[in-house]
mmCIF file of C-alpha atoms in Angstrom:
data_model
loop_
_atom_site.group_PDB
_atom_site.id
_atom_site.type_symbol
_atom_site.label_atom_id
_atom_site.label_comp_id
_atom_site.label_asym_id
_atom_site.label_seq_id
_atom_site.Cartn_x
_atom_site.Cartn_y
_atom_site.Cartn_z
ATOM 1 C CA UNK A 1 4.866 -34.751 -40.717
ATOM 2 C CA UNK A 2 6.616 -31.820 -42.304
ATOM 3 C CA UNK A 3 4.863 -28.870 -42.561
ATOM 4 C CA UNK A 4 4.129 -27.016 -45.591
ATOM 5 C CA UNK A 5 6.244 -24.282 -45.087
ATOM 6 C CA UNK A 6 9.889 -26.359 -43.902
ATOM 7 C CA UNK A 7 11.535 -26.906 -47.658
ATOM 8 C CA UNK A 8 13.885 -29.792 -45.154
ATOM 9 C CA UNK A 9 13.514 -32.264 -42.739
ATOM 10 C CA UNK A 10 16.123 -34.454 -40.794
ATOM 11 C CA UNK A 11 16.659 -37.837 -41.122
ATOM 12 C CA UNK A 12 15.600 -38.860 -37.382
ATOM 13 C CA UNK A 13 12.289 -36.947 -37.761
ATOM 14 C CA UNK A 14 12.080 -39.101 -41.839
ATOM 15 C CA UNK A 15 12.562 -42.722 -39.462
ATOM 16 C CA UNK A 16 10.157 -41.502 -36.959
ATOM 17 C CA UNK A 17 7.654 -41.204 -39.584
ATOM 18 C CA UNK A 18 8.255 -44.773 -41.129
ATOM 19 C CA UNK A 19 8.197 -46.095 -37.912
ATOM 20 C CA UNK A 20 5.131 -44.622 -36.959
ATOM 21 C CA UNK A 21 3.675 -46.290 -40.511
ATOM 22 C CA UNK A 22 2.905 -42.884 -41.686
ATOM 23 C CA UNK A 23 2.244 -42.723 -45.502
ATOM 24 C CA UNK A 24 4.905 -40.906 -47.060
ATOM 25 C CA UNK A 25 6.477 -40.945 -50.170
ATOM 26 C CA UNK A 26 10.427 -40.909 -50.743
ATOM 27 C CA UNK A 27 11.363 -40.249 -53.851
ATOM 28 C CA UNK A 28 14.936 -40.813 -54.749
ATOM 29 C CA UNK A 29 16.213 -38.360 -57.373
ATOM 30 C CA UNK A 30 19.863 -39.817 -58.356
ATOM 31 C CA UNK A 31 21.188 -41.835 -60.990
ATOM 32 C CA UNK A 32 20.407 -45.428 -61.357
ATOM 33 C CA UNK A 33 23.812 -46.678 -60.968
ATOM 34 C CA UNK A 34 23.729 -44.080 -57.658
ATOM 35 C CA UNK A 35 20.746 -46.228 -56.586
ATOM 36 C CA UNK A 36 22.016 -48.804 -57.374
ATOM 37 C CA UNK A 37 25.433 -48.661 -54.933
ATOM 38 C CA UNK A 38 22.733 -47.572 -52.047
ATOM 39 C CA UNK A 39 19.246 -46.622 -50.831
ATOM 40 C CA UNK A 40 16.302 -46.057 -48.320
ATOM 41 C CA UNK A 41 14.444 -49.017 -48.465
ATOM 42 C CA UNK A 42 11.094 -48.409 -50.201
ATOM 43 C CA UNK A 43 12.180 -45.598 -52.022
ATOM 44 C CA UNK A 44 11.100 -44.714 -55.831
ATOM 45 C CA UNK A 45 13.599 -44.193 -58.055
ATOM 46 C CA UNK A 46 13.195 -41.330 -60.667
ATOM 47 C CA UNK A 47 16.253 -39.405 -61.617
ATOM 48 C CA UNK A 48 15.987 -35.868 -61.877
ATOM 49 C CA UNK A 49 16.021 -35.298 -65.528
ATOM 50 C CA UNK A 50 12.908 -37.445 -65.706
ATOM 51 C CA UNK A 51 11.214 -35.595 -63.287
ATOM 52 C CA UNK A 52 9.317 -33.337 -65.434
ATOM 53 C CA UNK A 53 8.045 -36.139 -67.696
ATOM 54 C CA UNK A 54 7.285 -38.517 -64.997
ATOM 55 C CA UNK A 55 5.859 -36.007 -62.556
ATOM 56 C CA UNK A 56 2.189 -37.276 -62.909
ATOM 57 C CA UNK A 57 3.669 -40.767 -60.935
ATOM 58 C CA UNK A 58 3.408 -38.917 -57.770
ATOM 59 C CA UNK A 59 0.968 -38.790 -55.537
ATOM 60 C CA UNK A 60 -0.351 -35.160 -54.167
ATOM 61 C CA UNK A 61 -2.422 -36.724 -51.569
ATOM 62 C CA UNK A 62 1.114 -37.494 -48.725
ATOM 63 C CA UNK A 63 4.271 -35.579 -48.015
ATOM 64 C CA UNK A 64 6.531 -36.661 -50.463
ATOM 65 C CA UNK A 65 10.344 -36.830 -48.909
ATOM 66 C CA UNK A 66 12.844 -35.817 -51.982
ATOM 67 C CA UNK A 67 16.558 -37.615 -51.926
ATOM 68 C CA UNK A 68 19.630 -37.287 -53.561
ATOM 69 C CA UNK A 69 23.338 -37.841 -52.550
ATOM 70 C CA UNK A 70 23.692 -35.034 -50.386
ATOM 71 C CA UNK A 71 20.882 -32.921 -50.374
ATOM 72 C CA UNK A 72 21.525 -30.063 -53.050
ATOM 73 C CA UNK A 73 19.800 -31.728 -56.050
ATOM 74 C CA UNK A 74 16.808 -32.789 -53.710
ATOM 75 C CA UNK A 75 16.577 -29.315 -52.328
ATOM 76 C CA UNK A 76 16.591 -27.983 -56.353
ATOM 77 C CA UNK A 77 14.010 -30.662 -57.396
ATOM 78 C CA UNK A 78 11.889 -30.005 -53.737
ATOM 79 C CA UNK A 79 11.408 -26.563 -55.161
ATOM 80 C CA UNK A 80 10.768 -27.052 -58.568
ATOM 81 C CA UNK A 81 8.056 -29.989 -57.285
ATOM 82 C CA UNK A 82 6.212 -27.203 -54.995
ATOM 83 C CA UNK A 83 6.161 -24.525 -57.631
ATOM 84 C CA UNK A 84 4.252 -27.764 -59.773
ATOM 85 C CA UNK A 85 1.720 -28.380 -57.339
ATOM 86 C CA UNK A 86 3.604 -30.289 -54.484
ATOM 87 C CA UNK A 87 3.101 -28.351 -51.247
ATOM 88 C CA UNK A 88 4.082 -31.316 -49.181
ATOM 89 C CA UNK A 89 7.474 -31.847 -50.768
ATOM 90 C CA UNK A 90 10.353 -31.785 -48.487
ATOM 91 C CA UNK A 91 14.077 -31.843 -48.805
ATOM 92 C CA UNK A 92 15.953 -34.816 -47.135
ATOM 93 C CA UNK A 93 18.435 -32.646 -45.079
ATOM 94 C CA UNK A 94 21.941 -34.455 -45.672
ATOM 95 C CA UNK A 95 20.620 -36.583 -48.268
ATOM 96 C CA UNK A 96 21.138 -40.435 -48.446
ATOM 97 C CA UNK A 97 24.917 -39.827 -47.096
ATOM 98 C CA UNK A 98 23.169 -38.480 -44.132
ATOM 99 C CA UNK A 99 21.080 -41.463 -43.908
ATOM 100 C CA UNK A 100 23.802 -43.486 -44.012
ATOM 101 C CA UNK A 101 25.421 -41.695 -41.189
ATOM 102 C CA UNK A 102 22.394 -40.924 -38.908
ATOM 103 C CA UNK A 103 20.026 -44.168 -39.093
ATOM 104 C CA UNK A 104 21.701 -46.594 -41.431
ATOM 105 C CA UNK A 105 25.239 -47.011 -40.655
ATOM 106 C CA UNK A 106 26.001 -50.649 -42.399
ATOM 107 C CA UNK A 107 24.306 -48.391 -45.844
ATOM 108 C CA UNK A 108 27.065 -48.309 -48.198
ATOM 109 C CA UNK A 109 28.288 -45.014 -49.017
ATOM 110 C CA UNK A 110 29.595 -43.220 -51.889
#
């Protein structure tokens, strides 16, 4: 689990978690069409600019893993979400293209 105070966490230590069934929550901050040409499986899909009207869709009771294409957006929208009341919210280092690279290698890419 990340801790409160790491704004990023690696992809390895994200697949260790799902594979250990922990309850986390990614939460993929792109584009629909962005989603769309490639994902982490299980991952909600709410685009940044919705994120201030849709915040109250996430829970505050898990770590909540942020994702975008490479990892600047997420690390933005990390630390707007823990100035809202997110402590546990935690930058995919890398971002889905890391994914991709590290755990998923047949994941399209963009």
């Amino acid at each position: 689990m990340p801790s409160s105070d790491s704004l990023q966490i690696e992809p390895i230590a994200v697949k260790q978690m799902l594979d250990r069934g922990e309850a986390v929550r990614l939460v993929d901050i792109r584009q629909g069409w962005e989603h769309k040409i490639c994902h982490i499986e299980g991952s909600l899909l709410l685009p940044m600019d919705e994120l201030p009207a849709r915040v109250a869709e996430l829970p505050t009771d898990r770590p909540l893993i942020i994702v975008c294409h490479h990892g600047m957006r997420s690390f933005h929208a990390t630390m707007w979400l823990r100035q809202h009341g997110f402590p546990q919210a935690t930058n995919l280092a890398g971002g889905v293209d890391a994914w991709a690279e590290q755990i998923d290698p047949v994941m399209a890419r963009y």
